[in-house]
């Protein structure tokens, strides 16, 4: 008696598989249809046209002249893969596919349709995203003063990466420049400020005009009149730009011993 194996409940054919140990070693393109049409195969419909021609001892070529459900050998990749299609024949030249079954190493499986493939991929994506969000939320910490922060101390890999990043940033800060380089830059900026002073605002240009001997600039009062009080004068000469004198000498050279 043939040995059969059912892995899951028969109501879901995508979780179902079948094989016959007595005929697995003799599979070929000529015998694979007889192997699939065994009565113990849960994927095989006994009301199909294949069962009718088997009872009448007719050839497979008579299936084209019959109407109804039938199984045909669709693809062969010897010695391991065979694909069988279940279809409904309307006339000798027209048939509607219903399902595909593939035989790998003697074990029969049902091929999933496009809807099942898309649903499985979407479910797998949602599960991975949910696990990622749960893991990320486990590292979040909240403090009334600081707000939300991240704490990766429980994860050794992330904490090691964070410490390595801090060490690299500290090394960059230490090598940002020597004292001589920083002073040299300040000296160049001071020289550029002397050669190209900033423009004087228009409101201070009146104080830059030369005054005649014995005259003082008039200051406008609140009522539109001009006063001659010298204490109301805020500036009487050009704007001075103070620059800091910086030593331009290079650092002393090291003496050879």
PDB file of C-alpha atoms in Angstrom:
ATOM      1  CA  UNK A   1       0.000   0.000   0.000  1.00  0.00           C
ATOM      2  CA  UNK A   2       1.275   3.449  -0.903  1.00  0.00           C
ATOM      3  CA  UNK A   3       2.803   5.530   1.845  1.00  0.00           C
ATOM      4  CA  UNK A   4       1.446   9.060   2.010  1.00  0.00           C
ATOM      5  CA  UNK A   5       2.407  12.063   4.144  1.00  0.00           C
ATOM      6  CA  UNK A   6       0.173  15.010   4.982  1.00  0.00           C
ATOM      7  CA  UNK A   7       1.974  17.834   6.736  1.00  0.00           C
ATOM      8  CA  UNK A   8      -0.950  20.121   7.563  1.00  0.00           C
ATOM      9  CA  UNK A   9      -4.741  20.256   7.540  1.00  0.00           C
ATOM     10  CA  UNK A  10      -6.235  19.438   4.089  1.00  0.00           C
ATOM     11  CA  UNK A  11      -8.452  22.526   4.008  1.00  0.00           C
ATOM     12  CA  UNK A  12      -5.423  24.688   3.132  1.00  0.00           C
ATOM     13  CA  UNK A  13      -3.646  23.124   0.165  1.00  0.00           C
ATOM     14  CA  UNK A  14      -0.752  25.587   0.395  1.00  0.00           C
ATOM     15  CA  UNK A  15       0.277  23.875   3.664  1.00  0.00           C
ATOM     16  CA  UNK A  16      -0.205  20.388   2.229  1.00  0.00           C
ATOM     17  CA  UNK A  17       2.275  17.979   0.620  1.00  0.00           C
ATOM     18  CA  UNK A  18       2.124  14.385  -0.593  1.00  0.00           C
ATOM     19  CA  UNK A  19       4.511  11.705  -1.856  1.00  0.00           C
ATOM     20  CA  UNK A  20       4.454   7.992  -2.653  1.00  0.00           C
ATOM     21  CA  UNK A  21       7.622   6.153  -1.633  1.00  0.00           C
ATOM     22  CA  UNK A  22       6.922   3.181  -3.942  1.00  0.00           C
ATOM     23  CA  UNK A  23       6.942   5.237  -7.172  1.00  0.00           C
ATOM     24  CA  UNK A  24       9.349   8.054  -6.307  1.00  0.00           C
ATOM     25  CA  UNK A  25      12.370   6.252  -7.775  1.00  0.00           C
ATOM     26  CA  UNK A  26      10.644   5.548 -11.122  1.00  0.00           C
ATOM     27  CA  UNK A  27       9.486   9.080 -11.942  1.00  0.00           C
ATOM     28  CA  UNK A  28       9.848  10.128 -15.586  1.00  0.00           C
ATOM     29  CA  UNK A  29       7.883  12.241 -18.087  1.00  0.00           C
ATOM     30  CA  UNK A  30       6.015   9.065 -19.115  1.00  0.00           C
ATOM     31  CA  UNK A  31       5.051   7.972 -15.577  1.00  0.00           C
ATOM     32  CA  UNK A  32       4.599  11.306 -13.756  1.00  0.00           C
ATOM     33  CA  UNK A  33       0.895  11.609 -14.680  1.00  0.00           C
ATOM     34  CA  UNK A  34       0.196   8.131 -13.300  1.00  0.00           C
ATOM     35  CA  UNK A  35       2.099   9.138 -10.164  1.00  0.00           C
ATOM     36  CA  UNK A  36       0.034  12.330  -9.732  1.00  0.00           C
ATOM     37  CA  UNK A  37      -3.302  10.559 -10.430  1.00  0.00           C
ATOM     38  CA  UNK A  38      -2.949   8.146  -7.524  1.00  0.00           C
ATOM     39  CA  UNK A  39      -6.067   7.900  -5.385  1.00  0.00           C
ATOM     40  CA  UNK A  40      -4.095   8.749  -2.233  1.00  0.00           C
ATOM     41  CA  UNK A  41      -3.064  12.130  -3.697  1.00  0.00           C
ATOM     42  CA  UNK A  42      -5.218  14.828  -1.985  1.00  0.00           C
ATOM     43  CA  UNK A  43      -4.590  17.250  -4.885  1.00  0.00           C
ATOM     44  CA  UNK A  44      -6.168  14.914  -7.427  1.00  0.00           C
ATOM     45  CA  UNK A  45      -9.875  15.280  -8.273  1.00  0.00           C
ATOM     46  CA  UNK A  46     -11.353  11.870  -9.090  1.00  0.00           C
ATOM     47  CA  UNK A  47     -14.206  13.450 -11.091  1.00  0.00           C
ATOM     48  CA  UNK A  48     -11.828  14.769 -13.781  1.00  0.00           C
ATOM     49  CA  UNK A  49     -11.460  13.590 -17.375  1.00  0.00           C
ATOM     50  CA  UNK A  50      -8.124  11.931 -16.571  1.00  0.00           C
ATOM     51  CA  UNK A  51      -9.923   9.409 -14.367  1.00  0.00           C
ATOM     52  CA  UNK A  52     -12.445   8.731 -17.153  1.00  0.00           C
ATOM     53  CA  UNK A  53      -9.814   7.878 -19.766  1.00  0.00           C
ATOM     54  CA  UNK A  54      -7.943   5.735 -17.225  1.00  0.00           C
ATOM     55  CA  UNK A  55     -11.095   3.684 -16.590  1.00  0.00           C
ATOM     56  CA  UNK A  56     -11.664   3.349 -20.346  1.00  0.00           C
ATOM     57  CA  UNK A  57      -7.957   2.599 -20.957  1.00  0.00           C
ATOM     58  CA  UNK A  58      -7.630   5.432 -23.476  1.00  0.00           C
ATOM     59  CA  UNK A  59      -4.583   7.555 -24.320  1.00  0.00           C
ATOM     60  CA  UNK A  60      -3.844  11.047 -23.015  1.00  0.00           C
ATOM     61  CA  UNK A  61      -4.470  12.519 -26.481  1.00  0.00           C
ATOM     62  CA  UNK A  62      -8.219  11.959 -26.002  1.00  0.00           C
ATOM     63  CA  UNK A  63      -8.330  14.747 -23.371  1.00  0.00           C
ATOM     64  CA  UNK A  64      -8.482  17.400 -26.117  1.00  0.00           C
ATOM     65  CA  UNK A  65     -11.763  15.982 -27.356  1.00  0.00           C
ATOM     66  CA  UNK A  66     -13.436  16.084 -23.919  1.00  0.00           C
ATOM     67  CA  UNK A  67     -14.980  18.952 -21.985  1.00  0.00           C
ATOM     68  CA  UNK A  68     -14.579  19.594 -18.266  1.00  0.00           C
ATOM     69  CA  UNK A  69     -11.818  19.302 -15.641  1.00  0.00           C
ATOM     70  CA  UNK A  70      -8.468  17.810 -16.614  1.00  0.00           C
ATOM     71  CA  UNK A  71      -4.771  17.635 -15.590  1.00  0.00           C
ATOM     72  CA  UNK A  72      -1.915  18.086 -18.065  1.00  0.00           C
ATOM     73  CA  UNK A  73       1.890  17.938 -17.814  1.00  0.00           C
ATOM     74  CA  UNK A  74       2.939  21.579 -18.280  1.00  0.00           C
ATOM     75  CA  UNK A  75       6.714  21.638 -17.720  1.00  0.00           C
ATOM     76  CA  UNK A  76       9.499  19.098 -17.236  1.00  0.00           C
ATOM     77  CA  UNK A  77      13.008  19.679 -15.829  1.00  0.00           C
ATOM     78  CA  UNK A  78      14.414  16.190 -15.425  1.00  0.00           C
ATOM     79  CA  UNK A  79      15.152  14.507 -13.146  1.00  0.00           C
ATOM     80  CA  UNK A  80      13.794  16.569 -10.238  1.00  0.00           C
ATOM     81  CA  UNK A  81      11.056  19.017 -11.332  1.00  0.00           C
ATOM     82  CA  UNK A  82       7.663  18.408 -12.956  1.00  0.00           C
ATOM     83  CA  UNK A  83       4.834  20.953 -13.213  1.00  0.00           C
ATOM     84  CA  UNK A  84       1.222  19.795 -13.625  1.00  0.00           C
ATOM     85  CA  UNK A  85      -1.662  22.149 -14.416  1.00  0.00           C
ATOM     86  CA  UNK A  86      -5.318  21.751 -13.480  1.00  0.00           C
ATOM     87  CA  UNK A  87      -7.609  23.387 -16.047  1.00  0.00           C
ATOM     88  CA  UNK A  88     -11.159  23.441 -17.351  1.00  0.00           C
ATOM     89  CA  UNK A  89     -11.461  22.674 -21.053  1.00  0.00           C
ATOM     90  CA  UNK A  90     -14.205  24.463 -23.008  1.00  0.00           C
ATOM     91  CA  UNK A  91     -13.322  23.205 -26.503  1.00  0.00           C
ATOM     92  CA  UNK A  92     -10.370  21.443 -28.157  1.00  0.00           C
ATOM     93  CA  UNK A  93      -8.468  24.752 -28.485  1.00  0.00           C
ATOM     94  CA  UNK A  94      -9.506  26.652 -25.335  1.00  0.00           C
ATOM     95  CA  UNK A  95      -8.946  25.888 -21.645  1.00  0.00           C
ATOM     96  CA  UNK A  96      -8.984  28.001 -18.460  1.00  0.00           C
ATOM     97  CA  UNK A  97      -6.146  27.373 -15.946  1.00  0.00           C
ATOM     98  CA  UNK A  98      -7.285  26.775 -12.358  1.00  0.00           C
ATOM     99  CA  UNK A  99      -4.192  25.712 -10.368  1.00  0.00           C
ATOM    100  CA  UNK A 100      -0.584  24.547 -10.806  1.00  0.00           C
ATOM    101  CA  UNK A 101       1.177  21.773  -8.897  1.00  0.00           C
ATOM    102  CA  UNK A 102       4.906  21.099  -8.870  1.00  0.00           C
ATOM    103  CA  UNK A 103       6.669  17.843  -8.029  1.00  0.00           C
ATOM    104  CA  UNK A 104      10.156  18.275  -6.533  1.00  0.00           C
ATOM    105  CA  UNK A 105      12.085  15.119  -5.698  1.00  0.00           C
ATOM    106  CA  UNK A 106       8.865  13.090  -5.762  1.00  0.00           C
ATOM    107  CA  UNK A 107       6.957  15.373  -3.332  1.00  0.00           C
ATOM    108  CA  UNK A 108       3.863  17.175  -4.652  1.00  0.00           C
ATOM    109  CA  UNK A 109       3.099  20.778  -3.627  1.00  0.00           C
ATOM    110  CA  UNK A 110       0.515  23.291  -4.751  1.00  0.00           C
ATOM    111  CA  UNK A 111       1.931  26.468  -6.297  1.00  0.00           C
ATOM    112  CA  UNK A 112       0.636  29.630  -4.568  1.00  0.00           C
ATOM    113  CA  UNK A 113      -1.270  32.183  -6.597  1.00  0.00           C
ATOM    114  CA  UNK A 114      -0.331  35.876  -6.890  1.00  0.00           C
ATOM    115  CA  UNK A 115      -2.704  36.993  -4.102  1.00  0.00           C
ATOM    116  CA  UNK A 116      -1.169  34.568  -1.595  1.00  0.00           C
ATOM    117  CA  UNK A 117       2.378  35.629  -2.557  1.00  0.00           C
ATOM    118  CA  UNK A 118       1.568  39.341  -2.101  1.00  0.00           C
ATOM    119  CA  UNK A 119      -0.207  38.696   1.216  1.00  0.00           C
ATOM    120  CA  UNK A 120       2.768  36.697   2.517  1.00  0.00           C
ATOM    121  CA  UNK A 121       5.256  39.416   1.506  1.00  0.00           C
ATOM    122  CA  UNK A 122       3.141  42.183   3.079  1.00  0.00           C
ATOM    123  CA  UNK A 123       2.721  40.178   6.287  1.00  0.00           C
ATOM    124  CA  UNK A 124       6.471  39.520   6.469  1.00  0.00           C
ATOM    125  CA  UNK A 125       7.191  43.238   5.962  1.00  0.00           C
ATOM    126  CA  UNK A 126       4.700  44.305   8.643  1.00  0.00           C
ATOM    127  CA  UNK A 127       6.122  41.811  11.144  1.00  0.00           C
ATOM    128  CA  UNK A 128       9.689  43.036  10.549  1.00  0.00           C
ATOM    129  CA  UNK A 129       8.649  46.695  10.867  1.00  0.00           C
ATOM    130  CA  UNK A 130       6.759  45.965  14.079  1.00  0.00           C
ATOM    131  CA  UNK A 131       9.789  44.230  15.616  1.00  0.00           C
ATOM    132  CA  UNK A 132      12.021  47.144  14.551  1.00  0.00           C
ATOM    133  CA  UNK A 133       9.706  49.711  16.174  1.00  0.00           C
ATOM    134  CA  UNK A 134       9.501  47.658  19.360  1.00  0.00           C
ATOM    135  CA  UNK A 135      13.288  47.378  19.581  1.00  0.00           C
ATOM    136  CA  UNK A 136      13.750  51.117  18.923  1.00  0.00           C
ATOM    137  CA  UNK A 137      11.164  52.063  21.563  1.00  0.00           C
ATOM    138  CA  UNK A 138      12.967  49.892  24.145  1.00  0.00           C
ATOM    139  CA  UNK A 139      15.996  52.240  23.951  1.00  0.00           C
ATOM    140  CA  UNK A 140      13.944  55.438  24.427  1.00  0.00           C
ATOM    141  CA  UNK A 141      14.138  57.163  27.820  1.00  0.00           C
ATOM    142  CA  UNK A 142      12.140  60.134  29.099  1.00  0.00           C
ATOM    143  CA  UNK A 143      13.156  62.689  31.728  1.00  0.00           C
ATOM    144  CA  UNK A 144      11.060  65.736  32.735  1.00  0.00           C
ATOM    145  CA  UNK A 145      14.082  68.049  32.374  1.00  0.00           C
ATOM    146  CA  UNK A 146      15.826  66.519  29.340  1.00  0.00           C
ATOM    147  CA  UNK A 147      12.858  65.106  27.448  1.00  0.00           C
ATOM    148  CA  UNK A 148      13.314  62.010  25.295  1.00  0.00           C
ATOM    149  CA  UNK A 149      16.817  60.531  24.912  1.00  0.00           C
ATOM    150  CA  UNK A 150      18.367  57.288  23.674  1.00  0.00           C
ATOM    151  CA  UNK A 151      20.095  54.816  25.975  1.00  0.00           C
ATOM    152  CA  UNK A 152      21.981  52.007  24.197  1.00  0.00           C
ATOM    153  CA  UNK A 153      23.854  50.747  27.234  1.00  0.00           C
ATOM    154  CA  UNK A 154      21.910  47.487  27.169  1.00  0.00           C
ATOM    155  CA  UNK A 155      23.046  46.812  23.585  1.00  0.00           C
ATOM    156  CA  UNK A 156      26.783  46.174  23.550  1.00  0.00           C
ATOM    157  CA  UNK A 157      27.197  46.596  19.790  1.00  0.00           C
ATOM    158  CA  UNK A 158      25.499  50.004  19.671  1.00  0.00           C
ATOM    159  CA  UNK A 159      27.246  51.230  22.814  1.00  0.00           C
ATOM    160  CA  UNK A 160      30.651  50.255  21.369  1.00  0.00           C
ATOM    161  CA  UNK A 161      29.861  52.140  18.152  1.00  0.00           C
ATOM    162  CA  UNK A 162      28.807  55.212  20.129  1.00  0.00           C
ATOM    163  CA  UNK A 163      32.016  55.191  22.212  1.00  0.00           C
ATOM    164  CA  UNK A 164      34.159  54.765  19.066  1.00  0.00           C
ATOM    165  CA  UNK A 165      32.386  57.750  17.499  1.00  0.00           C
ATOM    166  CA  UNK A 166      33.075  59.895  20.565  1.00  0.00           C
ATOM    167  CA  UNK A 167      36.760  58.932  20.510  1.00  0.00           C
ATOM    168  CA  UNK A 168      37.066  59.806  16.819  1.00  0.00           C
ATOM    169  CA  UNK A 169      35.394  63.200  17.381  1.00  0.00           C
ATOM    170  CA  UNK A 170      37.742  63.946  20.290  1.00  0.00           C
ATOM    171  CA  UNK A 171      40.752  63.053  18.159  1.00  0.00           C
ATOM    172  CA  UNK A 172      39.530  65.390  15.419  1.00  0.00           C
ATOM    173  CA  UNK A 173      39.154  68.236  17.923  1.00  0.00           C
ATOM    174  CA  UNK A 174      42.677  67.680  19.245  1.00  0.00           C
ATOM    175  CA  UNK A 175      44.150  67.775  15.746  1.00  0.00           C
ATOM    176  CA  UNK A 176      42.109  70.778  14.582  1.00  0.00           C
ATOM    177  CA  UNK A 177      45.176  73.104  14.670  1.00  0.00           C
ATOM    178  CA  UNK A 178      48.188  74.213  16.700  1.00  0.00           C
ATOM    179  CA  UNK A 179      48.488  77.484  18.659  1.00  0.00           C
ATOM    180  CA  UNK A 180      50.735  79.020  15.993  1.00  0.00           C
ATOM    181  CA  UNK A 181      48.192  78.191  13.261  1.00  0.00           C
ATOM    182  CA  UNK A 182      45.361  79.781  15.227  1.00  0.00           C
ATOM    183  CA  UNK A 183      47.394  82.955  15.908  1.00  0.00           C
ATOM    184  CA  UNK A 184      48.460  83.105  12.286  1.00  0.00           C
ATOM    185  CA  UNK A 185      44.828  83.100  11.161  1.00  0.00           C
ATOM    186  CA  UNK A 186      43.963  85.872  13.627  1.00  0.00           C
ATOM    187  CA  UNK A 187      46.884  87.968  12.329  1.00  0.00           C
ATOM    188  CA  UNK A 188      45.736  87.555   8.717  1.00  0.00           C
ATOM    189  CA  UNK A 189      42.193  88.590   9.631  1.00  0.00           C
ATOM    190  CA  UNK A 190      43.513  91.692  11.415  1.00  0.00           C
ATOM    191  CA  UNK A 191      45.585  92.667   8.348  1.00  0.00           C
ATOM    192  CA  UNK A 192      42.557  92.273   6.080  1.00  0.00           C
ATOM    193  CA  UNK A 193      40.511  94.439   8.478  1.00  0.00           C
ATOM    194  CA  UNK A 194      43.130  97.219   8.250  1.00  0.00           C
ATOM    195  CA  UNK A 195      43.267  97.144   4.458  1.00  0.00           C
ATOM    196  CA  UNK A 196      39.533  96.811   3.913  1.00  0.00           C
ATOM    197  CA  UNK A 197      37.692  98.570   6.777  1.00  0.00           C
ATOM    198  CA  UNK A 198      33.912  98.112   7.007  1.00  0.00           C
ATOM    199  CA  UNK A 199      31.715 100.880   5.506  1.00  0.00           C
ATOM    200  CA  UNK A 200      30.589 103.725   7.775  1.00  0.00           C
ATOM    201  CA  UNK A 201      26.831 103.951   8.366  1.00  0.00           C
ATOM    202  CA  UNK A 202      25.117 107.049   6.829  1.00  0.00           C
ATOM    203  CA  UNK A 203      23.985 108.324  10.224  1.00  0.00           C
ATOM    204  CA  UNK A 204      27.628 108.704  11.301  1.00  0.00           C
ATOM    205  CA  UNK A 205      28.895 110.343   8.096  1.00  0.00           C
ATOM    206  CA  UNK A 206      27.939 113.837   9.381  1.00  0.00           C
ATOM    207  CA  UNK A 207      30.524 113.535  12.139  1.00  0.00           C
ATOM    208  CA  UNK A 208      33.239 112.744   9.585  1.00  0.00           C
ATOM    209  CA  UNK A 209      32.991 116.156   7.856  1.00  0.00           C
ATOM    210  CA  UNK A 210      35.833 118.648   8.801  1.00  0.00           C
ATOM    211  CA  UNK A 211      34.808 121.449  11.154  1.00  0.00           C
ATOM    212  CA  UNK A 212      35.855 125.074  10.845  1.00  0.00           C
ATOM    213  CA  UNK A 213      37.931 126.634  13.586  1.00  0.00           C
ATOM    214  CA  UNK A 214      35.830 127.695  16.558  1.00  0.00           C
ATOM    215  CA  UNK A 215      32.667 125.835  15.379  1.00  0.00           C
ATOM    216  CA  UNK A 216      30.953 122.958  16.977  1.00  0.00           C
ATOM    217  CA  UNK A 217      28.443 120.688  15.266  1.00  0.00           C
ATOM    218  CA  UNK A 218      24.845 121.503  16.045  1.00  0.00           C
ATOM    219  CA  UNK A 219      22.713 118.923  17.742  1.00  0.00           C
ATOM    220  CA  UNK A 220      19.054 118.697  16.901  1.00  0.00           C
ATOM    221  CA  UNK A 221      16.591 119.176  19.742  1.00  0.00           C
ATOM    222  CA  UNK A 222      13.329 117.550  20.317  1.00  0.00           C
ATOM    223  CA  UNK A 223      11.394 120.482  18.877  1.00  0.00           C
ATOM    224  CA  UNK A 224      13.401 120.646  15.627  1.00  0.00           C
ATOM    225  CA  UNK A 225      15.687 123.464  16.757  1.00  0.00           C
ATOM    226  CA  UNK A 226      19.433 123.150  16.890  1.00  0.00           C
ATOM    227  CA  UNK A 227      21.370 123.596  20.099  1.00  0.00           C
ATOM    228  CA  UNK A 228      24.970 124.577  20.717  1.00  0.00           C
ATOM    229  CA  UNK A 229      25.632 122.560  23.826  1.00  0.00           C
ATOM    230  CA  UNK A 230      28.990 120.831  23.380  1.00  0.00           C
ATOM    231  CA  UNK A 231      27.925 118.024  25.692  1.00  0.00           C
ATOM    232  CA  UNK A 232      25.327 116.823  23.177  1.00  0.00           C
ATOM    233  CA  UNK A 233      28.025 115.932  20.699  1.00  0.00           C
ATOM    234  CA  UNK A 234      28.758 112.225  20.652  1.00  0.00           C
ATOM    235  CA  UNK A 235      31.590 112.002  18.087  1.00  0.00           C
ATOM    236  CA  UNK A 236      33.772 114.573  16.343  1.00  0.00           C
ATOM    237  CA  UNK A 237      36.214 112.533  14.335  1.00  0.00           C
ATOM    238  CA  UNK A 238      36.495 109.549  12.041  1.00  0.00           C
ATOM    239  CA  UNK A 239      35.672 106.085  13.272  1.00  0.00           C
ATOM    240  CA  UNK A 240      38.760 104.316  14.666  1.00  0.00           C
ATOM    241  CA  UNK A 241      39.131 100.585  14.226  1.00  0.00           C
ATOM    242  CA  UNK A 242      41.111  98.965  17.000  1.00  0.00           C
ATOM    243  CA  UNK A 243      43.205  96.049  16.015  1.00  0.00           C
ATOM    244  CA  UNK A 244      45.021  93.748  18.282  1.00  0.00           C
ATOM    245  CA  UNK A 245      48.741  93.515  17.809  1.00  0.00           C
ATOM    246  CA  UNK A 246      49.741  89.897  17.339  1.00  0.00           C
ATOM    247  CA  UNK A 247      53.188  88.520  17.298  1.00  0.00           C
ATOM    248  CA  UNK A 248      54.009  87.446  13.732  1.00  0.00           C
ATOM    249  CA  UNK A 249      57.154  85.570  14.617  1.00  0.00           C
ATOM    250  CA  UNK A 250      57.111  81.835  13.835  1.00  0.00           C
ATOM    251  CA  UNK A 251      57.660  79.345  16.662  1.00  0.00           C
ATOM    252  CA  UNK A 252      61.309  78.756  17.620  1.00  0.00           C
ATOM    253  CA  UNK A 253      63.030  75.925  15.886  1.00  0.00           C
ATOM    254  CA  UNK A 254      64.253  72.932  17.845  1.00  0.00           C
ATOM    255  CA  UNK A 255      68.001  72.741  18.282  1.00  0.00           C
ATOM    256  CA  UNK A 256      69.729  69.581  17.302  1.00  0.00           C
ATOM    257  CA  UNK A 257      71.668  67.868  20.088  1.00  0.00           C
TER     258      UNK A 257
END
